[in-house]
Amino acid sequence: MKAVIPVAGFGTRMLPATKAIPKEMLTVADKPLIQYIVEECIAAGIKDIILVNHSFKTAIVNHFNTAFELESLLKNTGKLDLLAEVRRVCPPGVNLIQVYQDQANGLGQAILCTRPVIGNEPFAVLLPDVLINEYACHLATDNLAKMLQCFQQTHRSQIMVERVPCNEVSKYGIADCGAQKAEAGYNMPMYNIVEKPSIHEAPSDLAVVGRYVLSANIWPLLAKTAPGIGGEIQLTDAIAALIKHEAVDAFVINGYSHDCGNKLGYMKTFIEYSLRHEDYGAELKRWLQQAMK
Ligand code: G1P
């Protein structure tokens, strides 16, 4: 199965940092955000990864391209650990495919740009400003891999959801699963989904948090999805249409997500991931405790 990562957005919520640097290239601890997402795909067994890009965001392509000059410099100066690290960014056998989105017209339209590459096949979507907490029990791998496994067994699309505070529902796609309650890491049928409802209209507090495994039947529905909220073509609206044709599941996140698409969320994520860094986490924690006094 192929995965789609839409990276064409301007990252306006992160300005001025994102004026010349793609938001996907902002680092969390010591790696760019996009690298976490690509590693999540690889860990779940996905090797064909499509980036829906914009021509001004060349830094993302460069990050994954082979850096011949840098590699020979590291080799010639005996910095073999660094050389191995640079080579791990895009391991052999992983294909990163670029597709360009000529006009920004919503997540749905970004996904639609990949239709000629994916064909009439199911696919996964990972939104690059959401990190799935991977530390507590290797969750990033477990979540996406389990969503893929559920899809393979049932052919039902899997949409990752997480409970959010009621006053935040208008920032997300919100799922209606009636009175059902699935455990973390399990799924339940979704009856409807609404993009960014008001607190009064929201059918629940189950927010869609940026991981989808979608059946190929979404394609024709996506192609005829009219602009929705914000005047943009919303993936959520195409999923709502899909639910009318076939069963779709909400997959309850095992762990928690980090929203790195806004400044506070990004800062929190940076600190949390840095505190867990293998080499520097313990020292950073001591320093932080001192600095907080
Ligand atoms: C997008 C989706 C929304 C989802 C959210 C998760 O919204 O449209 O359904 O809940 O990502 O981060 P955006 O954050 O791009 O406005």
Coordinates of N, CA and C in Angstrom, one line a residue, residues 108-283:
G108 N -8.6 17.6 0.6 CA -9.2 16.7 -0.3 C -8.6 16.8 -1.7
Q109 N -8.3 18.1 -2.1 CA -7.7 18.3 -3.4 C -6.3 17.9 -3.5
A110 N -5.6 18.0 -2.3 CA -4.2 17.6 -2.3 C -4.1 16.1 -2.5
I111 N -5.0 15.4 -1.8 CA -5.1 13.9 -1.9 C -5.4 13.5 -3.4
L112 N -6.4 14.2 -4.0 CA -6.8 13.9 -5.3 C -5.7 14.0 -6.3
C113 N -4.7 14.9 -6.1 CA -3.5 15.0 -7.0 C -2.7 13.7 -7.1
T114 N -2.9 12.8 -6.1 CA -2.1 11.5 -6.2 C -2.8 10.4 -6.9
R115 N -4.1 10.7 -7.3 CA -4.9 9.6 -7.9 C -4.2 8.9 -9.1
P116 N -3.5 9.7 -10.0 CA -2.9 9.1 -11.1 C -1.7 8.2 -10.7
V117 N -1.1 8.5 -9.5 CA 0.0 7.6 -9.1 C -0.5 6.4 -8.4
I118 N -1.5 6.5 -7.6 CA -2.0 5.4 -6.8 C -2.9 4.5 -7.6
G119 N -3.7 5.1 -8.5 CA -4.6 4.2 -9.3 C -5.8 3.8 -8.4
N120 N -6.5 2.8 -8.8 CA -7.7 2.3 -8.1 C -7.3 1.4 -7.0
E121 N -6.6 1.9 -6.0 CA -6.0 1.1 -4.9 C -6.4 1.9 -3.6
P122 N -6.4 1.1 -2.5 CA -6.5 1.8 -1.2 C -5.2 2.4 -0.8
F123 N -5.2 3.3 0.1 CA -4.0 4.1 0.5 C -4.1 4.6 1.9
A124 N -2.9 5.0 2.4 CA -2.9 5.6 3.7 C -2.6 7.1 3.6
V125 N -3.1 7.9 4.5 CA -2.8 9.4 4.5 C -2.2 9.7 5.9
L126 N -1.1 10.4 5.9 CA -0.5 10.8 7.2 C -0.3 12.4 7.1
L127 N -0.9 13.1 8.0 CA -0.8 14.5 8.0 C 0.5 14.9 8.8
P128 N 1.4 15.7 8.1 CA 2.7 15.8 8.7 C 2.9 16.7 9.9
D129 N 1.8 17.5 10.3 CA 2.0 18.3 11.5 C 1.4 17.6 12.7
V130 N 1.1 16.3 12.6 CA 0.6 15.5 13.7 C 1.6 14.4 14.0
L131 N 2.2 14.4 15.2 CA 3.1 13.3 15.6 C 2.3 12.4 16.5
I132 N 2.4 11.1 16.3 CA 1.7 10.1 17.2 C 2.8 9.7 18.2
N133 N 2.4 9.8 19.5 CA 3.4 9.6 20.5 C 4.0 8.2 20.4
E134 N 5.3 8.1 20.2 CA 5.8 6.8 19.8 C 6.6 6.2 21.0
Y135 N 6.7 6.9 22.1 CA 7.6 6.4 23.1 C 7.0 5.4 24.1
A136 N 5.8 5.7 24.5 CA 5.3 4.9 25.7 C 5.4 3.4 25.4
C137 N 4.9 3.0 24.2 CA 5.0 1.6 23.9 C 5.1 1.4 22.4
H138 N 6.0 2.1 21.7 CA 6.2 2.0 20.3 C 4.9 2.2 19.5
L139 N 4.3 3.3 19.9 CA 2.9 3.5 19.5 C 2.8 3.8 18.0
A140 N 3.7 4.6 17.5 CA 3.5 5.1 16.1 C 3.4 3.9 15.2
T141 N 4.3 2.9 15.4 CA 4.3 1.7 14.6 C 3.0 0.9 14.8
D142 N 2.7 0.8 16.1 CA 1.6 -0.1 16.5 C 0.3 0.5 15.9
N143 N 0.1 1.8 16.0 CA -1.1 2.4 15.5 C -1.3 2.2 14.0
L144 N -0.4 2.7 13.2 CA -0.5 2.7 11.8 C -0.5 1.2 11.3
A145 N 0.4 0.4 11.8 CA 0.4 -1.0 11.4 C -0.9 -1.7 11.7
K146 N -1.5 -1.4 12.9 CA -2.8 -2.0 13.3 C -3.9 -1.5 12.4
M147 N -3.9 -0.2 12.0 CA -4.9 0.3 11.1 C -4.8 -0.4 9.7
L148 N -3.6 -0.6 9.3 CA -3.4 -1.3 8.0 C -3.9 -2.8 8.1
Q149 N -3.6 -3.4 9.2 CA -4.0 -4.8 9.4 C -5.6 -4.9 9.5
C150 N -6.2 -3.9 10.2 CA -7.7 -3.9 10.3 C -8.2 -3.8 8.9
F151 N -7.6 -2.8 8.1 CA -8.1 -2.6 6.7 C -8.0 -3.9 5.9
Q152 N -6.8 -4.5 6.0 CA -6.6 -5.7 5.2 C -7.6 -6.8 5.5
Q153 N -8.0 -6.9 6.8 CA -8.9 -8.0 7.2 C -10.3 -7.7 6.9
T154 N -10.7 -6.4 6.9 CA -12.2 -6.1 6.8 C -12.5 -5.3 5.5
H155 N -11.5 -4.7 4.9 CA -11.6 -3.7 3.7 C -12.5 -2.5 4.1
R156 N -12.5 -2.2 5.4 CA -13.2 -1.0 5.9 C -12.2 0.1 6.1
S157 N -12.4 1.3 5.6 CA -11.5 2.4 5.9 C -11.3 2.6 7.4
Q158 N -10.1 3.0 7.8 CA -9.8 3.2 9.2 C -9.4 4.7 9.4
I159 N -10.1 5.4 10.3 CA -9.8 6.8 10.5 C -9.4 6.9 12.0
M160 N -8.2 7.4 12.2 CA -7.8 7.5 13.6 C -8.5 8.7 14.3
V161 N -9.0 8.4 15.5 CA -9.6 9.4 16.3 C -9.1 9.4 17.7
E162 N -9.2 10.6 18.4 CA -8.7 10.8 19.7 C -9.7 11.8 20.4
R163 N -10.0 11.5 21.7 CA -10.9 12.4 22.4 C -10.2 13.8 22.6
V164 N -10.9 14.9 22.4 CA -10.3 16.2 22.6 C -11.3 17.0 23.6
P165 N -10.8 18.0 24.2 CA -11.7 18.8 25.1 C -12.8 19.4 24.2
C166 N -14.0 19.5 24.8 CA -15.2 20.0 24.0 C -14.9 21.3 23.3
N167 N -14.2 22.2 24.0 CA -14.0 23.5 23.4 C -13.0 23.5 22.2
E168 N -12.5 22.3 21.8 CA -11.5 22.3 20.7 C -12.1 21.6 19.5
V169 N -13.4 21.1 19.6 CA -13.9 20.3 18.5 C -13.9 21.1 17.1
S170 N -14.0 22.4 17.2 CA -14.1 23.2 15.9 C -12.8 23.3 15.2
K171 N -11.7 22.6 15.7 CA -10.4 22.6 15.0 C -10.2 21.4 14.2
Y172 N -11.2 20.4 14.3 CA -11.0 19.1 13.8 C -12.2 18.5 13.0
G173 N -11.9 17.4 12.3 CA -13.0 16.6 11.8 C -13.5 15.8 13.0
I174 N -14.8 15.8 13.2 CA -15.3 15.1 14.4 C -16.2 13.9 13.9
A175 N -15.9 12.7 14.6 CA -16.6 11.5 14.2 C -17.9 11.3 15.1
D176 N -18.9 10.7 14.4 CA -20.1 10.3 15.1 C -20.1 8.8 15.2
C177 N -19.9 8.3 16.4 CA -19.9 6.8 16.6 C -21.0 6.4 17.5
G178 N -22.0 7.2 17.6 CA -23.2 6.9 18.5 C -22.7 6.8 19.9
A179 N -23.3 5.8 20.6 CA -22.9 5.6 22.0 C -21.8 4.6 22.2
Q180 N -21.2 4.1 21.1 CA -20.2 3.1 21.2 C -18.9 3.6 21.9
K181 N -18.2 2.7 22.5 CA -16.9 3.1 23.1 C -15.9 2.0 22.9
A182 N -15.0 2.3 22.0 CA -13.9 1.3 21.7 C -12.7 1.6 22.6
E183 N -12.0 0.6 22.9 CA -10.7 0.7 23.7 C -9.6 1.3 22.8
A184 N -8.6 1.9 23.5 CA -7.5 2.4 22.7 C -6.9 1.3 21.9
G185 N -6.6 1.5 20.6 CA -6.0 0.5 19.7 C -7.0 -0.4 19.1
Y186 N -8.3 -0.1 19.3 CA -9.4 -0.9 18.6 C -10.3 0.1 17.8
N187 N -11.2 -0.5 17.0 CA -12.0 0.3 16.2 C -13.5 0.1 16.4
M188 N -14.3 1.0 15.9 CA -15.8 0.9 16.0 C -16.4 1.5 14.8
P189 N -17.6 1.1 14.4 CA -18.2 1.8 13.2 C -18.4 3.3 13.4
M190 N -18.2 4.0 12.3 CA -18.4 5.4 12.3 C -19.7 5.7 11.5
Y191 N -20.6 6.5 12.1 CA -21.9 6.7 11.5 C -21.9 8.0 10.6
N192 N -21.0 8.9 11.0 CA -20.9 10.1 10.2 C -19.6 10.9 10.6
I193 N -19.3 11.9 9.9 CA -18.1 12.7 10.2 C -18.4 14.1 9.7
V194 N -18.0 15.1 10.5 CA -18.3 16.5 10.2 C -17.0 17.3 10.3
E195 N -16.7 18.1 9.4 CA -15.4 18.9 9.4 C -15.7 20.2 10.2
K196 N -14.8 20.4 11.2 CA -14.8 21.6 12.1 C -16.2 22.1 12.5
P197 N -17.0 21.2 13.2 CA -18.3 21.7 13.6 C -18.2 22.7 14.8
S198 N -19.2 23.4 15.0 CA -19.2 24.3 16.2 C -19.4 23.3 17.4
I199 N -19.2 23.8 18.6 CA -19.3 23.0 19.8 C -20.8 22.5 19.9
H200 N -21.7 23.3 19.4 CA -23.2 22.9 19.5 C -23.5 21.8 18.5
E201 N -22.9 21.9 17.4 CA -23.2 20.9 16.3 C -22.4 19.6 16.3
A202 N -21.3 19.6 17.1 CA -20.4 18.5 17.1 C -21.1 17.2 17.6
P203 N -21.0 16.1 16.8 CA -21.7 14.9 17.2 C -21.0 14.2 18.4
S204 N -19.7 14.6 18.7 CA -19.0 13.9 19.8 C -17.7 14.7 20.1
D205 N -16.9 14.2 20.9 CA -15.6 14.8 21.1 C -14.4 13.9 20.5
L206 N -14.8 13.1 19.6 CA -13.8 12.2 18.9 C -13.3 12.9 17.7
A207 N -12.1 13.4 17.8 CA -11.4 14.2 16.7 C -10.6 13.3 15.8
V208 N -10.6 13.6 14.6 CA -9.8 12.9 13.6 C -8.4 13.5 13.7
V209 N -7.4 12.6 14.0 CA -6.0 13.2 14.2 C -5.0 12.8 13.2
G210 N -5.3 12.9 11.9 CA -4.3 12.9 10.9 C -3.7 11.6 10.4
R211 N -4.4 10.4 10.7 CA -4.0 9.2 10.1 C -5.2 8.5 9.6
Y212 N -5.2 8.1 8.3 CA -6.3 7.5 7.6 C -5.8 6.3 6.8
V213 N -6.6 5.3 6.7 CA -6.4 4.2 5.7 C -7.7 4.2 4.9
L214 N -7.6 4.5 3.6 CA -8.8 4.7 2.9 C -9.0 3.7 1.8
S215 N -10.3 3.3 1.6 CA -10.6 2.3 0.5 C -10.6 3.0 -0.8
A216 N -10.3 2.3 -1.9 CA -10.3 2.9 -3.2 C -11.6 3.5 -3.6
N217 N -12.7 3.1 -3.0 CA -14.0 3.7 -3.3 C -14.1 5.2 -2.9
I218 N -13.1 5.7 -2.2 CA -13.1 7.2 -1.9 C -12.8 8.0 -3.1
W219 N -12.1 7.4 -4.1 CA -11.6 8.2 -5.3 C -12.8 9.0 -6.0
P220 N -13.8 8.2 -6.5 CA -14.8 8.9 -7.3 C -15.6 9.9 -6.4
L221 N -15.7 9.6 -5.1 CA -16.4 10.5 -4.2 C -15.6 11.8 -4.0
L222 N -14.3 11.6 -3.8 CA -13.4 12.8 -3.6 C -13.5 13.7 -4.9
A223 N -13.5 13.0 -6.0 CA -13.5 13.7 -7.3 C -14.7 14.6 -7.5
K224 N -15.8 14.2 -6.8 CA -17.0 15.1 -7.0 C -17.4 15.8 -5.7
T225 N -16.4 15.8 -4.7 CA -16.7 16.6 -3.5 C -16.7 18.1 -3.8
A226 N -17.7 18.8 -3.4 CA -17.8 20.2 -3.7 C -17.0 20.9 -2.5
P227 N -16.6 22.2 -2.7 CA -15.9 22.9 -1.7 C -16.8 22.9 -0.4
G228 N -16.2 22.7 0.7 CA -16.9 22.7 2.0 C -16.5 23.9 2.9
I229 N -16.3 23.6 4.1 CA -16.0 24.7 5.1 C -14.7 25.3 4.6
G230 N -14.6 26.7 4.7 CA -13.5 27.4 4.3 C -13.3 27.5 2.8
G231 N -14.4 27.0 2.1 CA -14.3 27.1 0.6 C -13.3 26.1 0.0
E232 N -12.9 25.1 0.9 CA -11.9 24.1 0.4 C -12.5 22.7 0.2
I233 N -11.9 21.9 -0.6 CA -12.3 20.5 -0.8 C -11.8 19.7 0.4
Q234 N -12.7 19.3 1.2 CA -12.4 18.6 2.4 C -12.4 17.1 2.3
L235 N -11.4 16.5 2.8 CA -11.3 15.0 2.8 C -12.4 14.5 3.7
T236 N -12.7 15.2 4.7 CA -13.8 14.8 5.7 C -15.1 14.6 4.9
D237 N -15.4 15.5 4.0 CA -16.7 15.5 3.3 C -16.8 14.2 2.4
A238 N -15.6 13.9 1.8 CA -15.6 12.7 1.0 C -15.8 11.4 1.8
I239 N -15.2 11.5 3.0 CA -15.4 10.3 4.0 C -16.8 10.2 4.4
A240 N -17.5 11.3 4.6 CA -18.9 11.3 5.0 C -19.7 10.7 3.9
A241 N -19.3 11.0 2.6 CA -20.0 10.4 1.5 C -19.8 8.9 1.4
L242 N -18.5 8.5 1.7 CA -18.1 7.1 1.6 C -19.0 6.3 2.7
I243 N -19.2 6.9 3.8 CA -20.0 6.2 4.9 C -21.4 5.8 4.4
K244 N -21.9 6.6 3.4 CA -23.2 6.3 2.9 C -23.2 5.1 1.9
H245 N -22.0 4.8 1.4 CA -21.8 3.7 0.5 C -21.3 2.4 1.2
E246 N -20.4 2.5 2.1 CA -19.8 1.3 2.8 C -19.4 1.6 4.2
A247 N -19.2 0.6 5.0 CA -18.8 0.8 6.4 C -17.4 1.4 6.5
V248 N -17.3 2.3 7.4 CA -16.0 2.9 7.7 C -15.8 2.9 9.2
D249 N -14.6 2.6 9.7 CA -14.3 2.5 11.1 C -13.6 3.7 11.7
A250 N -13.9 4.0 12.9 CA -13.0 5.0 13.7 C -12.1 4.1 14.5
F251 N -10.8 4.4 14.3 CA -9.7 3.6 15.1 C -9.3 4.5 16.2
V252 N -9.5 4.0 17.4 CA -9.1 4.9 18.6 C -7.6 4.8 18.9
I253 N -7.0 6.0 18.9 CA -5.5 6.0 19.0 C -5.1 5.3 20.3
N254 N -4.0 4.6 20.2 CA -3.4 4.0 21.4 C -2.2 4.9 21.7
G255 N -2.4 5.8 22.7 CA -1.4 6.8 23.1 C -2.0 8.1 22.9
Y256 N -1.2 9.1 22.4 CA -1.8 10.4 22.2 C -1.0 11.1 21.0
S257 N -1.7 12.1 20.5 CA -1.1 12.8 19.3 C -0.5 14.2 19.8
H258 N 0.4 14.7 19.0 CA 0.9 16.0 19.2 C 0.6 16.8 18.0
D259 N 0.0 18.0 18.2 CA -0.3 18.9 17.1 C 0.9 19.9 17.0
C260 N 1.7 19.7 15.9 CA 2.8 20.5 15.8 C 2.6 21.6 14.7
G261 N 1.3 21.8 14.4 CA 0.9 22.8 13.4 C 0.6 24.2 14.0
N262 N 0.7 24.3 15.3 CA 0.5 25.6 15.9 C 1.7 25.8 16.9
K263 N 1.9 27.0 17.3 CA 3.2 27.3 18.0 C 3.2 26.6 19.4
L264 N 2.1 26.7 20.2 CA 2.2 26.1 21.5 C 2.3 24.6 21.4
G265 N 1.6 24.0 20.5 CA 1.7 22.5 20.3 C 3.1 22.1 19.9
Y266 N 3.7 22.9 19.0 CA 5.0 22.6 18.5 C 6.0 22.7 19.7
M267 N 5.9 23.8 20.5 CA 6.8 24.0 21.6 C 6.8 22.8 22.6
K268 N 5.5 22.4 22.9 CA 5.3 21.3 23.9 C 5.9 20.0 23.3
T269 N 5.7 19.8 22.0 CA 6.2 18.5 21.4 C 7.8 18.5 21.5
F270 N 8.3 19.7 21.1 CA 9.8 19.8 21.1 C 10.4 19.5 22.4
I271 N 9.7 20.0 23.5 CA 10.3 19.8 24.8 C 10.1 18.3 25.2
E272 N 8.9 17.8 24.9 CA 8.6 16.4 25.3 C 9.6 15.4 24.6
Y273 N 9.8 15.6 23.3 CA 10.7 14.7 22.6 C 12.1 14.9 23.0
S274 N 12.5 16.1 23.3 CA 13.9 16.4 23.7 C 14.2 15.8 25.0
L275 N 13.2 15.9 25.9 CA 13.4 15.3 27.3 C 13.6 13.8 27.2
R276 N 13.1 13.2 26.1 CA 13.3 11.7 26.0 C 14.5 11.3 25.1
H277 N 15.2 12.3 24.7 CA 16.3 12.1 23.8 C 17.4 11.2 24.5
E278 N 17.8 10.1 23.7 CA 18.7 9.1 24.3 C 20.0 9.8 24.9
D279 N 20.6 10.7 24.1 CA 21.9 11.2 24.6 C 21.7 12.5 25.5
Y280 N 20.7 13.3 25.2 CA 20.7 14.6 25.9 C 19.5 14.8 26.9
G281 N 18.5 13.8 26.8 CA 17.3 14.0 27.6 C 17.6 14.2 29.1
A282 N 18.4 13.3 29.7 CA 18.6 13.4 31.2 C 19.2 14.7 31.6
E283 N 20.2 15.1 30.8 CA 20.9 16.4 31.1 C 19.9 17.6 30.9

